Coordinates of C-alpha atoms in Angstrom, one line a residue:
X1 CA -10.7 19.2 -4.7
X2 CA -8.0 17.6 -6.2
X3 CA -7.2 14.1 -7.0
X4 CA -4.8 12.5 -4.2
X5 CA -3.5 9.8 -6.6
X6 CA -3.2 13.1 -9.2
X7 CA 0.7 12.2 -9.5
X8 CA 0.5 8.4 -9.8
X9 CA -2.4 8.8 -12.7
X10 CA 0.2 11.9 -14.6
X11 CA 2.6 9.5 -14.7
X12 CA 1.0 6.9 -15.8
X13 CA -0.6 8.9 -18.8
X14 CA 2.9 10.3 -20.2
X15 CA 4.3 6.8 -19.6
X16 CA 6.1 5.9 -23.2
X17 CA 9.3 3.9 -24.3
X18 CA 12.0 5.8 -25.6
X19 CA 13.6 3.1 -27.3
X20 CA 10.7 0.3 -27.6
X21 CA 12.8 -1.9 -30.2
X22 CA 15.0 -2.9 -27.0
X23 CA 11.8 -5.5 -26.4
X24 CA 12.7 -7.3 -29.2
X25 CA 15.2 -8.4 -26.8
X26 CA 12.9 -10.5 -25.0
X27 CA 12.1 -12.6 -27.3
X28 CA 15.9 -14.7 -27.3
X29 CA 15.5 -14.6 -23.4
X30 CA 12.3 -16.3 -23.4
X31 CA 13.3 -18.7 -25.7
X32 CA 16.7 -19.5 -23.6
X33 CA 14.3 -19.6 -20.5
X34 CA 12.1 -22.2 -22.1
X35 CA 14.7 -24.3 -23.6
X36 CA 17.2 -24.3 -20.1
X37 CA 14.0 -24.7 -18.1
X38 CA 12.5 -27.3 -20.2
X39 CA 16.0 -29.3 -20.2
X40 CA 16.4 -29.0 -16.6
X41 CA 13.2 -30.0 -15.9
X42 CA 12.8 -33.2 -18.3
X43 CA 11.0 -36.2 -16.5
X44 CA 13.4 -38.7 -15.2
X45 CA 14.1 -42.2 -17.1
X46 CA 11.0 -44.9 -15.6
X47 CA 12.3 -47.2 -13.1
X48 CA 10.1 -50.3 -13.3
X49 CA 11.1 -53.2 -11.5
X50 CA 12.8 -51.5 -8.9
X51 CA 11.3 -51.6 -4.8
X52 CA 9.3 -48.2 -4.4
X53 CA 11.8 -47.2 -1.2
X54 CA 14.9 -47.7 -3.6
X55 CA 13.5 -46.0 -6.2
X56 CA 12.7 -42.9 -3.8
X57 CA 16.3 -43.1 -2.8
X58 CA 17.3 -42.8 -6.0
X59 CA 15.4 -40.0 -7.5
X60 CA 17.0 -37.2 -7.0
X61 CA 15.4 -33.7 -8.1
X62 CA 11.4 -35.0 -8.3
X63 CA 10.5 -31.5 -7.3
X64 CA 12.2 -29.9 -9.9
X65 CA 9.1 -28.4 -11.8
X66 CA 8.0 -26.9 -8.9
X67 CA 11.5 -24.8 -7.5
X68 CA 12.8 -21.9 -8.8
X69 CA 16.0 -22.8 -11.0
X70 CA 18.9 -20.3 -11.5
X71 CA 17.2 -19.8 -15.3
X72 CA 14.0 -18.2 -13.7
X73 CA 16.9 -15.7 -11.6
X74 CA 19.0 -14.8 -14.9
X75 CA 15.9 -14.6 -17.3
X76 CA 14.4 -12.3 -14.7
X77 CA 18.0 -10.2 -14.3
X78 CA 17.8 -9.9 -18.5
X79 CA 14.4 -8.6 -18.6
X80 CA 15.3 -6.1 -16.5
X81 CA 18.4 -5.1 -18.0
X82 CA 16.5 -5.0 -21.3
X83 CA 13.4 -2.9 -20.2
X84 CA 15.6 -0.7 -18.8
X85 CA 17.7 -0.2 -22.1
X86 CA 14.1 0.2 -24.1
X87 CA 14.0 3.7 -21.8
X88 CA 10.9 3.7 -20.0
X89 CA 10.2 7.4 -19.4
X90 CA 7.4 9.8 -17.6
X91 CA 8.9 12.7 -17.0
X92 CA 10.5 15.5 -19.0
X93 CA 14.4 16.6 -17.9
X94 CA 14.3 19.8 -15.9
X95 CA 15.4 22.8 -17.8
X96 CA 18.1 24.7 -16.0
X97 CA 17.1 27.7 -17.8
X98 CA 13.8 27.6 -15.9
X99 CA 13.0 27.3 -12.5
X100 CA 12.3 24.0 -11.5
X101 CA 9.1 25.3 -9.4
X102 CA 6.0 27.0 -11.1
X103 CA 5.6 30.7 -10.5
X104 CA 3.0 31.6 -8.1
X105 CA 0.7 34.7 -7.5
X106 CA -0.7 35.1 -4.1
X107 CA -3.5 37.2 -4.2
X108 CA -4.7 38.5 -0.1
X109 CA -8.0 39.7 0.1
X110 CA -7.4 42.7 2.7
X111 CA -10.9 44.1 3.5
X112 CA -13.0 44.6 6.8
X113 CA -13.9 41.2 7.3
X114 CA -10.5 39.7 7.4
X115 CA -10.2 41.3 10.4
X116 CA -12.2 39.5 12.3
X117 CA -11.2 38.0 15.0
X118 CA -13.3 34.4 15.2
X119 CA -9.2 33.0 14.2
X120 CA -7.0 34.3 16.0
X121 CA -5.3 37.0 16.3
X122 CA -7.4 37.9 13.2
X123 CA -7.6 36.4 9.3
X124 CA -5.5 37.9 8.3
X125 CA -3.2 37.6 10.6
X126 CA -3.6 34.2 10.2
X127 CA -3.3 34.3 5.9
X128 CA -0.2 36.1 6.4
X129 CA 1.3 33.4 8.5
X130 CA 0.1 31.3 6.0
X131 CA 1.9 32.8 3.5
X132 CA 5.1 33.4 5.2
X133 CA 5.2 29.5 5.6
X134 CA 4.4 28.9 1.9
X135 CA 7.8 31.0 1.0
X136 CA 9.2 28.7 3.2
X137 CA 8.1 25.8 1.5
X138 CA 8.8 27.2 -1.6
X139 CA 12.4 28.6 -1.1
X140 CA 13.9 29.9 -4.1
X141 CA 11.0 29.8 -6.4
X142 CA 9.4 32.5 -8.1
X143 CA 6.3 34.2 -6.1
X144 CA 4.1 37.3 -6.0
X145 CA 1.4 39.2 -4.3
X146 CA -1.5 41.0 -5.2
X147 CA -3.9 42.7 -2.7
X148 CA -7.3 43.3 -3.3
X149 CA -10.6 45.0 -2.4
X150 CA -12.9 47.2 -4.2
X151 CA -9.5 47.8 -5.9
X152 CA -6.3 45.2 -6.8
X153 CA -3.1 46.0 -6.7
X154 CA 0.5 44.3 -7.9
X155 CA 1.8 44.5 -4.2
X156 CA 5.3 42.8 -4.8
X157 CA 6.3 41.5 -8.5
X158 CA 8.1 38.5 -9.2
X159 CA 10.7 37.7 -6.6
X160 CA 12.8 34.3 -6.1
X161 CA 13.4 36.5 -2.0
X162 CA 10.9 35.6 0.2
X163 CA 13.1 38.5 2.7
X164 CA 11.9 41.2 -0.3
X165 CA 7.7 40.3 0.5
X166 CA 8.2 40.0 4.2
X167 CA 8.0 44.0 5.2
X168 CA 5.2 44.6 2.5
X169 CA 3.0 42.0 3.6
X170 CA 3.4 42.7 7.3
X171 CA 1.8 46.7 5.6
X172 CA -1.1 44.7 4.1
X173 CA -4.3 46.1 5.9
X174 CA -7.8 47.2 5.2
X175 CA -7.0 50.5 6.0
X176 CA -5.0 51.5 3.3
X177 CA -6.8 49.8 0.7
X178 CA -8.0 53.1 -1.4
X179 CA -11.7 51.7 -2.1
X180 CA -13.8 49.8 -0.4
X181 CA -15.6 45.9 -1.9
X182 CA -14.4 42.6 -2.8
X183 CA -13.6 42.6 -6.9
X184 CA -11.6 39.1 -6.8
X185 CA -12.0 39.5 -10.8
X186 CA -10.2 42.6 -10.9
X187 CA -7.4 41.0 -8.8
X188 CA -7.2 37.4 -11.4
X189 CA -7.5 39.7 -13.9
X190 CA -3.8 41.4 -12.9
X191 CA -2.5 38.2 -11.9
X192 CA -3.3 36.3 -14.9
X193 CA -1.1 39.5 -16.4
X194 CA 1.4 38.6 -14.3
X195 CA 1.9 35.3 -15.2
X196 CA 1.7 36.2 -18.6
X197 CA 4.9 37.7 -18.6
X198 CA 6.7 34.3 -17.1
X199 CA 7.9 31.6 -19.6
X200 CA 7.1 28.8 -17.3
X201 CA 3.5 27.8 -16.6
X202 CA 2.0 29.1 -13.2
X203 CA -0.9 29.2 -11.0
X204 CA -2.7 31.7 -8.6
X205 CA -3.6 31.2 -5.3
X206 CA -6.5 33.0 -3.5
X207 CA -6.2 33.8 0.5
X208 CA -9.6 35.0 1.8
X209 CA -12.9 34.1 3.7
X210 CA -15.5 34.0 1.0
X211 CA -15.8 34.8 -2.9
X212 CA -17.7 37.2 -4.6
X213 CA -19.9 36.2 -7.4
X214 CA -17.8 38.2 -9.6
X215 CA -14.6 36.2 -8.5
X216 CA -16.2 32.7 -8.7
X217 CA -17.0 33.7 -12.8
X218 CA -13.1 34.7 -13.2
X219 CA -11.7 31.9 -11.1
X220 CA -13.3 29.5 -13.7
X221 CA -11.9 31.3 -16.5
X222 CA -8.2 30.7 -14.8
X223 CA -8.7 27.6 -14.3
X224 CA -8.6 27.0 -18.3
X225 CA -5.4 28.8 -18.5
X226 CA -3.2 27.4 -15.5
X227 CA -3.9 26.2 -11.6
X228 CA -6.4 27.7 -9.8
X229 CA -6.1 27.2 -5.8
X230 CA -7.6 28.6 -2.7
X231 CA -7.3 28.9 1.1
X232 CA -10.2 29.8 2.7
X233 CA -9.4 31.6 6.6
X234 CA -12.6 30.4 8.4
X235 CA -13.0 28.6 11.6
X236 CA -13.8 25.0 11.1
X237 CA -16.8 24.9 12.1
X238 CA -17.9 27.5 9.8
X239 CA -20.5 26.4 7.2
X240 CA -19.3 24.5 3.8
X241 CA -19.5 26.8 0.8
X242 CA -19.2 25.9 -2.6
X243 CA -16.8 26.3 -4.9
X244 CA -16.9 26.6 -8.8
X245 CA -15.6 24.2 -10.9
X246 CA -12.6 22.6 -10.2
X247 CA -10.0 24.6 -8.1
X248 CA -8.6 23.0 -5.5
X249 CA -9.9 24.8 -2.1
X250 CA -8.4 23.8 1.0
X251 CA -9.7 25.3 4.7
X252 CA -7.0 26.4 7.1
X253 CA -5.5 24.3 9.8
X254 CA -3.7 24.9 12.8
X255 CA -1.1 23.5 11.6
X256 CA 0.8 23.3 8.1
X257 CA -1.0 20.7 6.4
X258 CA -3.1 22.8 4.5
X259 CA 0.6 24.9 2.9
X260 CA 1.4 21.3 2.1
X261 CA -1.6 19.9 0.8
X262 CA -1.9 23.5 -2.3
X263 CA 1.7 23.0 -2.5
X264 CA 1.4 19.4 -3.8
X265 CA -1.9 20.2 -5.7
X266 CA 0.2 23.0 -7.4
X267 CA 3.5 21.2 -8.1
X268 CA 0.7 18.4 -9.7
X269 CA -0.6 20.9 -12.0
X270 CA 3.1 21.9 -13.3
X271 CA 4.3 19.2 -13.7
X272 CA 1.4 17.9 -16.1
X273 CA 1.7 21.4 -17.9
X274 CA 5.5 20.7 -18.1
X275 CA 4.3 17.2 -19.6
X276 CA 3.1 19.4 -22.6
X277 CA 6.2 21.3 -23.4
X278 CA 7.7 19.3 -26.2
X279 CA 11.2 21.2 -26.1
X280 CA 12.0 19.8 -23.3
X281 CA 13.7 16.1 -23.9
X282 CA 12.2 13.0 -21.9
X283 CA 13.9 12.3 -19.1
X284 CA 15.2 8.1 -19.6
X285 CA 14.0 6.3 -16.2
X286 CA 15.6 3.1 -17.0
X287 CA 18.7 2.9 -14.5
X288 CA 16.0 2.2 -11.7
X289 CA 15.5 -1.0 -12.8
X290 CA 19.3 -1.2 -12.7
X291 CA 18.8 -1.5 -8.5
X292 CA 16.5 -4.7 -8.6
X293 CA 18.6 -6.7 -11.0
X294 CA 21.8 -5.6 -8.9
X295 CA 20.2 -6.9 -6.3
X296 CA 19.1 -10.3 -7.6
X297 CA 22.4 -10.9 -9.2
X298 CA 23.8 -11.6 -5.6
X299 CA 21.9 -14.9 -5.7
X300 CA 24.8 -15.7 -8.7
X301 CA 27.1 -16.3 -6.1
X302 CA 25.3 -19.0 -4.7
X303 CA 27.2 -22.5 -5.9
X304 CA 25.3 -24.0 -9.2
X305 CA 23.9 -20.8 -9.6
X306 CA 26.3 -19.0 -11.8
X307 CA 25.7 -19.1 -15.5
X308 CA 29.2 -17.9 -16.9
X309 CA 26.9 -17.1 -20.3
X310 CA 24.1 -14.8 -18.3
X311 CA 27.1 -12.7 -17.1
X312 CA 28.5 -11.9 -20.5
X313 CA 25.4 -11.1 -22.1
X314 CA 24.1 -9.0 -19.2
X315 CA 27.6 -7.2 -19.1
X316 CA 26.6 -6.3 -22.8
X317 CA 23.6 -4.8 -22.4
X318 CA 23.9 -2.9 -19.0
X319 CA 26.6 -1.5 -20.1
X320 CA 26.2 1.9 -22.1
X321 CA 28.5 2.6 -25.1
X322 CA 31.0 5.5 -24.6
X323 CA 34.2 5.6 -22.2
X324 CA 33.8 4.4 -18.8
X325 CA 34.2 6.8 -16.0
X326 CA 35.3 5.5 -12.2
X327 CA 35.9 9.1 -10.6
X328 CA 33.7 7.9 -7.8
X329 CA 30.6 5.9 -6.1
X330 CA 28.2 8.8 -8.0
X331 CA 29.4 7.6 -11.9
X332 CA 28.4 4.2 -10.9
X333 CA 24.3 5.3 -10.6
X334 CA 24.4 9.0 -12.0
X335 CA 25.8 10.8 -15.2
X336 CA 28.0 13.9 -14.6
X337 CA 24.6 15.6 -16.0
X338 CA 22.1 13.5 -13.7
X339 CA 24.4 14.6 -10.7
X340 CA 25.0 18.1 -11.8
X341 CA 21.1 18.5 -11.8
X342 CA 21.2 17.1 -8.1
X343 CA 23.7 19.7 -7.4
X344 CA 21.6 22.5 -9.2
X345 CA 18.6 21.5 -7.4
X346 CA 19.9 21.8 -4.1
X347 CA 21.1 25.5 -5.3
X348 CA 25.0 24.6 -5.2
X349 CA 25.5 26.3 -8.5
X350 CA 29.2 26.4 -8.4
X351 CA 29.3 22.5 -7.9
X352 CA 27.0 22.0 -10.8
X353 CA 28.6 24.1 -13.3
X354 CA 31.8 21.9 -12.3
X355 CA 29.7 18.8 -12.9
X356 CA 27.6 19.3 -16.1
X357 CA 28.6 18.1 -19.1
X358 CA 26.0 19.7 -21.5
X359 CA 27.2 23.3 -22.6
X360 CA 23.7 25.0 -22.0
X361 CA 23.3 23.9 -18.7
X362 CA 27.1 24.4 -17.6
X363 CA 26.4 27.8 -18.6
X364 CA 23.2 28.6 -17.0
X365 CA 25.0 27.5 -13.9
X366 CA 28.0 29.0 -14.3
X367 CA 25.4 31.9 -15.0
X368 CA 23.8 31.5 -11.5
X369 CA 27.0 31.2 -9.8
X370 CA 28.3 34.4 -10.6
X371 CA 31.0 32.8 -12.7
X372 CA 30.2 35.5 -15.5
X373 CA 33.5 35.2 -17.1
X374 CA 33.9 31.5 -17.8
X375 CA 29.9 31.5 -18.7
X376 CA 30.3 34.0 -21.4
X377 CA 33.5 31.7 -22.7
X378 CA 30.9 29.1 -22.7
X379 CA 27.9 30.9 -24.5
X380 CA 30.2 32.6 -27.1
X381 CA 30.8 29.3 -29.7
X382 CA 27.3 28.7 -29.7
X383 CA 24.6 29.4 -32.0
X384 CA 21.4 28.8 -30.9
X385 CA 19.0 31.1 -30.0
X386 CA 18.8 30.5 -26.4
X387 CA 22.4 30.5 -26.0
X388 CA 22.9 33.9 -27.3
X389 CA 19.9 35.0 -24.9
X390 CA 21.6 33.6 -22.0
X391 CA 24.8 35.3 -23.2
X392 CA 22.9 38.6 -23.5
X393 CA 22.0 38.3 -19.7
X394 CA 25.4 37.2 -18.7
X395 CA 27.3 40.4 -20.1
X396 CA 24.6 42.4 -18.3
X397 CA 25.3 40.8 -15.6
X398 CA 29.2 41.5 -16.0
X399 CA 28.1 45.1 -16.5
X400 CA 29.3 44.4 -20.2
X401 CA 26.4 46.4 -21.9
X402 CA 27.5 47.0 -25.1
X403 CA 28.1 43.2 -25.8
X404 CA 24.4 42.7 -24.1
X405 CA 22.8 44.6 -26.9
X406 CA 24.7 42.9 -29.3
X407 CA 23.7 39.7 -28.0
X408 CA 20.0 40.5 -27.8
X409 CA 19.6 41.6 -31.0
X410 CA 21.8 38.1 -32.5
X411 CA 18.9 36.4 -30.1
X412 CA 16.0 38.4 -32.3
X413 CA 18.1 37.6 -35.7
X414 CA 17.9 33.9 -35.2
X415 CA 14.5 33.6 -33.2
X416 CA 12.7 37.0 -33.7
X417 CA 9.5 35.4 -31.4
X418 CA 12.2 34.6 -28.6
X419 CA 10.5 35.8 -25.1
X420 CA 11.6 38.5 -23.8
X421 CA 14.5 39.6 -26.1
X422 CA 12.6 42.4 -27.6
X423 CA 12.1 43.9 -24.1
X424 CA 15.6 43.1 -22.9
X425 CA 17.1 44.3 -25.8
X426 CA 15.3 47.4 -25.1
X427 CA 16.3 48.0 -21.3
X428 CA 20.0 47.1 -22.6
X429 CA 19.8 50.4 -24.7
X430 CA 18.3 52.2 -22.4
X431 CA 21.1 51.2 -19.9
X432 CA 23.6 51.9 -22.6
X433 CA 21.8 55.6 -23.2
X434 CA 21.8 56.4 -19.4
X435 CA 25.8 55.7 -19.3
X436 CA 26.5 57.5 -22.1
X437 CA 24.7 60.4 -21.0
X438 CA 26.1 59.8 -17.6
X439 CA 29.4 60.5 -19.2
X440 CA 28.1 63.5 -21.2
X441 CA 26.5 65.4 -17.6
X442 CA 30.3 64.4 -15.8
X443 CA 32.2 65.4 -18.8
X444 CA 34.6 68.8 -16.9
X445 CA 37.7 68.3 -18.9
X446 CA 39.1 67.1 -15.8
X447 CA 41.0 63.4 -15.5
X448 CA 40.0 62.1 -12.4
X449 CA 41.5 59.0 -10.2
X450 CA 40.0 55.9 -10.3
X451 CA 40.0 53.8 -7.0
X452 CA 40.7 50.1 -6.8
X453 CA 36.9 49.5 -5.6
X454 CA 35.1 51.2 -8.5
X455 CA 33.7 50.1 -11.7
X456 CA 34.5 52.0 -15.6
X457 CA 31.9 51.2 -17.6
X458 CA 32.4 50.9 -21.4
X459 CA 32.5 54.0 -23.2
X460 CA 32.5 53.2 -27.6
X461 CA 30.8 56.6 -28.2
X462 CA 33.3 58.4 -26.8
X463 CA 30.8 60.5 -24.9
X464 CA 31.8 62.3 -22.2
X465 CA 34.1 61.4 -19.6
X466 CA 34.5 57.7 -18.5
X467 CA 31.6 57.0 -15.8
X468 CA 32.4 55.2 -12.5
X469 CA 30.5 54.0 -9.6
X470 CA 31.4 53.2 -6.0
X471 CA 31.1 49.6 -5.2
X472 CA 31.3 50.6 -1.2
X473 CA 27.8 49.7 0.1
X474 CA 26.0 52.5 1.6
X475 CA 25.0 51.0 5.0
X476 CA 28.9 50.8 6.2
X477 CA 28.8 47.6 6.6
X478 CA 30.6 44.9 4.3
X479 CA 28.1 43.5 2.6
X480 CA 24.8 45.2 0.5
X481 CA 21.6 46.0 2.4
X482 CA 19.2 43.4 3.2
X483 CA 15.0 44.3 3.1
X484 CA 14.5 44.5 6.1
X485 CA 17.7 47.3 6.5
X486 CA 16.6 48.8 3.5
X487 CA 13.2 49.5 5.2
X488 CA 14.5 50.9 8.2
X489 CA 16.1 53.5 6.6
X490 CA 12.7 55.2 5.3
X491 CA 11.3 57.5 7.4
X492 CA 7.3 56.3 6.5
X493 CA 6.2 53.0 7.5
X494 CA 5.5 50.2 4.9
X495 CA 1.7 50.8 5.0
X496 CA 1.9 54.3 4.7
X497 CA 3.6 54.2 1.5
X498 CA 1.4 51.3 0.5
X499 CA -1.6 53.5 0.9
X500 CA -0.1 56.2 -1.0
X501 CA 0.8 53.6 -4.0
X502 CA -2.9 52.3 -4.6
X503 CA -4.3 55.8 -4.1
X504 CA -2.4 57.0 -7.2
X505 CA -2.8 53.8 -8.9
X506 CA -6.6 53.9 -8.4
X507 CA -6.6 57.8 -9.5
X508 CA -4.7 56.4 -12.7
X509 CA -6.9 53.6 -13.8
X510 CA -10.1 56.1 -12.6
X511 CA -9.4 58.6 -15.3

């Protein structure tokens, strides 16, 4: 099971300074402290020979060594202020050319037994409501979904559209399942594959009743290489088993406590593997304690409390260098990068490009926006590896595929390890290839019109006529298909051509 204060103990482990020399700081404040506090608090001059209720009428302050004097208030405010300068970090900035959510595989055990019916309706009815609400939970991230029984199968790759897994999973039953058995090996086996191919780290959760023998070996072999979860669909009062190692198992509920409880256990487990990936920069944490000494400032406006001194050298130090910026109540707490990363969190791409101030991620949003043309004028001065990538996947994007290629392979000259450039310089010529030999197969002699709706594609070979395609959606409607439309216009069901996929794909790996 995992460790409930698993969070609280990550961050305290990757707790660091970013600028520790800031602490040297604190030295001058204490000894202002000490010398204001030790002035202020002197014992009064001996009054001998005065009548003890004249001399308590005249003392004035006798408690002073006990109150809180404004030194204690502006000594505290500077510590802050100088903490917060020395950078205390725990986290690593989110990378907006990744997503900011692990990629999962969902691997649903589909034999005879999930069918029974001691949950209701049955459970696997039950794991894929289960699942439907962990898309929900994880909107936007990148998920996928493996079925296995005495065979495994990659039922829906990588998708950030939970609508794209819906109509499969609702085709997910034993009956189409080509062999019969439970090899959970088999099925980490292809999903450790899967999340090979992803740059960020990921994790795999298992849906089923009980684990083979065979499953329990490969499930602590995953759990060397990335998260390894499990919901079990049994009844509750069904008898404990145990689990190997240390994957985090979690029964079903009737509610959605248990979703919440491998989403947290998951998000845990990336962010401590995101911990480890020293190209990301720390992220500074230091403007928190900017709220506290705000707040006890107020007390400065209290009469004898104001320390004209405190205020200057407080001023100094809160204050970063660089212009100041009053576009609104956001610069006063956030930077236009901190606020373009709220922005691209809560998907408003278009907002964030706007806001960011760093060209990478201006153009990764600008990329996610669909502002192709003004992300490309961003990539193009650049010369880093990653920013000739992102270009690459821009101009394919913009149906630019020439400049793709070119991209790619200026990605492979400056970083020939880069992930995937090889294989998307590789689709990019094959795209190219198609088009051109598009052209050649259309080539009649003939000019032909070109309607304000369609798109010419690129044609530096000179092969063939110049090749267009309709940009009219096929469904009549104004807009491109969604899933579920898509599916209705098949004439099998979703199970049907299920079955008919892991037949031929357990002929294939048979022979």
């Amino acid at each position: 099971m995992s460790d409930p204060f698993g969070d609280l103990a990550l961050a305290l482990g990757a707790f660091h300074l970013l600028r520790p020399l800031w602490l040297l700081m604190l030295v001058p404040i204490l000894a202002l402290w000490w010398v204001n506090r030790r002035a202020a608090t002197r014992a009064a001059e001996p009054m001998d020979g005065i009548a003890p209720h004249l001399r308590a009428a005249l003392s004035v302050g006798g408690g002073a060594r006990r109150r809180i004097l404004p030194i204690d208030g502006v000594a505290l405010v500077l510590g802050l202020a100088v903490v917060g300068a020395s950078g205390p970090s725990w986290t690593r900035q989110a990378d907006p050319f990744a997503a900011q959510a692990g990629p999962l595989v969902v691997v649903l055990k589909v034999t005879p037994s999930m069918a029974s019916t001691d949950l209701a309706p049955t459970r696997l009815d039950r794991a894929k409501f289960k699942i439907r609400d962990l898309l929900a939970l994880r909107a936007g991230a990148r998920t996928a979904l493996v079925a296995y029984a005495g065979t495994a199968h990659r039922v829906v790759p990588f998708t950030e559209d939970a609508g794209l897994m819906q109509p499969y999973l609702e085709g997910l039953t034993p009956e189409i399942m080509p062999e019969p058995g439970t090899d959970a090996a088999r099925a980490l086996a292809l999903a450790r594959e899967m999340l090979a191919e992803e740059e960020a780290p990921g994790g795999i959760l298992l849906v089923l009743d009980t684990l083979d023998p065979g499953g329990a070996a490969a499930l602590l072999r995953n759990e060397e290489e990335g998260s390894a979860m499990a919901l079990e669909m049994l009844p509750a009062d069904a008898p404990r088993t145990e689990w190997p190692g240390r994957a985090t198992v979690v029964r079903t509920t009737a509610d959605d406590s248990d979703i919440r409880r491998l989403d947290r256990s998951f998000e845990v487990d990336f962010h401590r593997a995101m911990l480890s990936n020293e190209d990301l920069p720390w992220e500074d944490r230091g403007w928190w304690l900017a709220v506290p000494a705000a707040i006890l400032t107020l007390i400065w406006f209290r009469r004898g409390w104001t320390m004209h001194w405190a205020v200057v050298l407080g001023a100094l130090i809160f204050t970063p260098p660089g212009a100041a910026r009053a576009d609104g109540i956001a610069d006063w707490f956030w930077t236009p990068d901190q606020q373009g990363a709220r922005a691209y969190a809560r998907n408003d791409f278009s907002t964030a490009a706007d806001l960011f101030v760093d060209p990478m991620w201006k153009a990764h949003a600008l990329y996610r926006a669909g502002r192709y043309d003004e992300a490309i004028a961003v990539l193009e001065p650049m010369e880093t590896a990653q920013a000739s990538f992102l270009l690459g996947m821009t101009y394919i994007k913009n149906r630019q595929y020439r400049d793709g290629v070119r991209a790619f392979e200026t990605t492979l000259e400056r970083d020939p390890n880069y992930p995937g450039a090889a294989e998307n310089l590789a689709m990019a010529r094959r795209i190219v290839e198609h088009v051109e030999a598009a052209r050649e197969a259309s080539d009649t002699g003939e000019q032909s019109g070109i309607g304000a709706d369609d798109v010419v594609f690129d044609n530096e070979d000179k092969r063939g006529a110049d090749t267009t395609t309709d940009r009219q959606p096929r469904d009549g409607g104004g807009g491109l298909m969604t899933a579920e439309q898509w599916m209705n216009t098949v004439e099998t069901s979703t199970g049907d051509f299920l079955r008919m996929r892991f037949q031929i794909e357990a002929a294939e790996a048979g022979k």
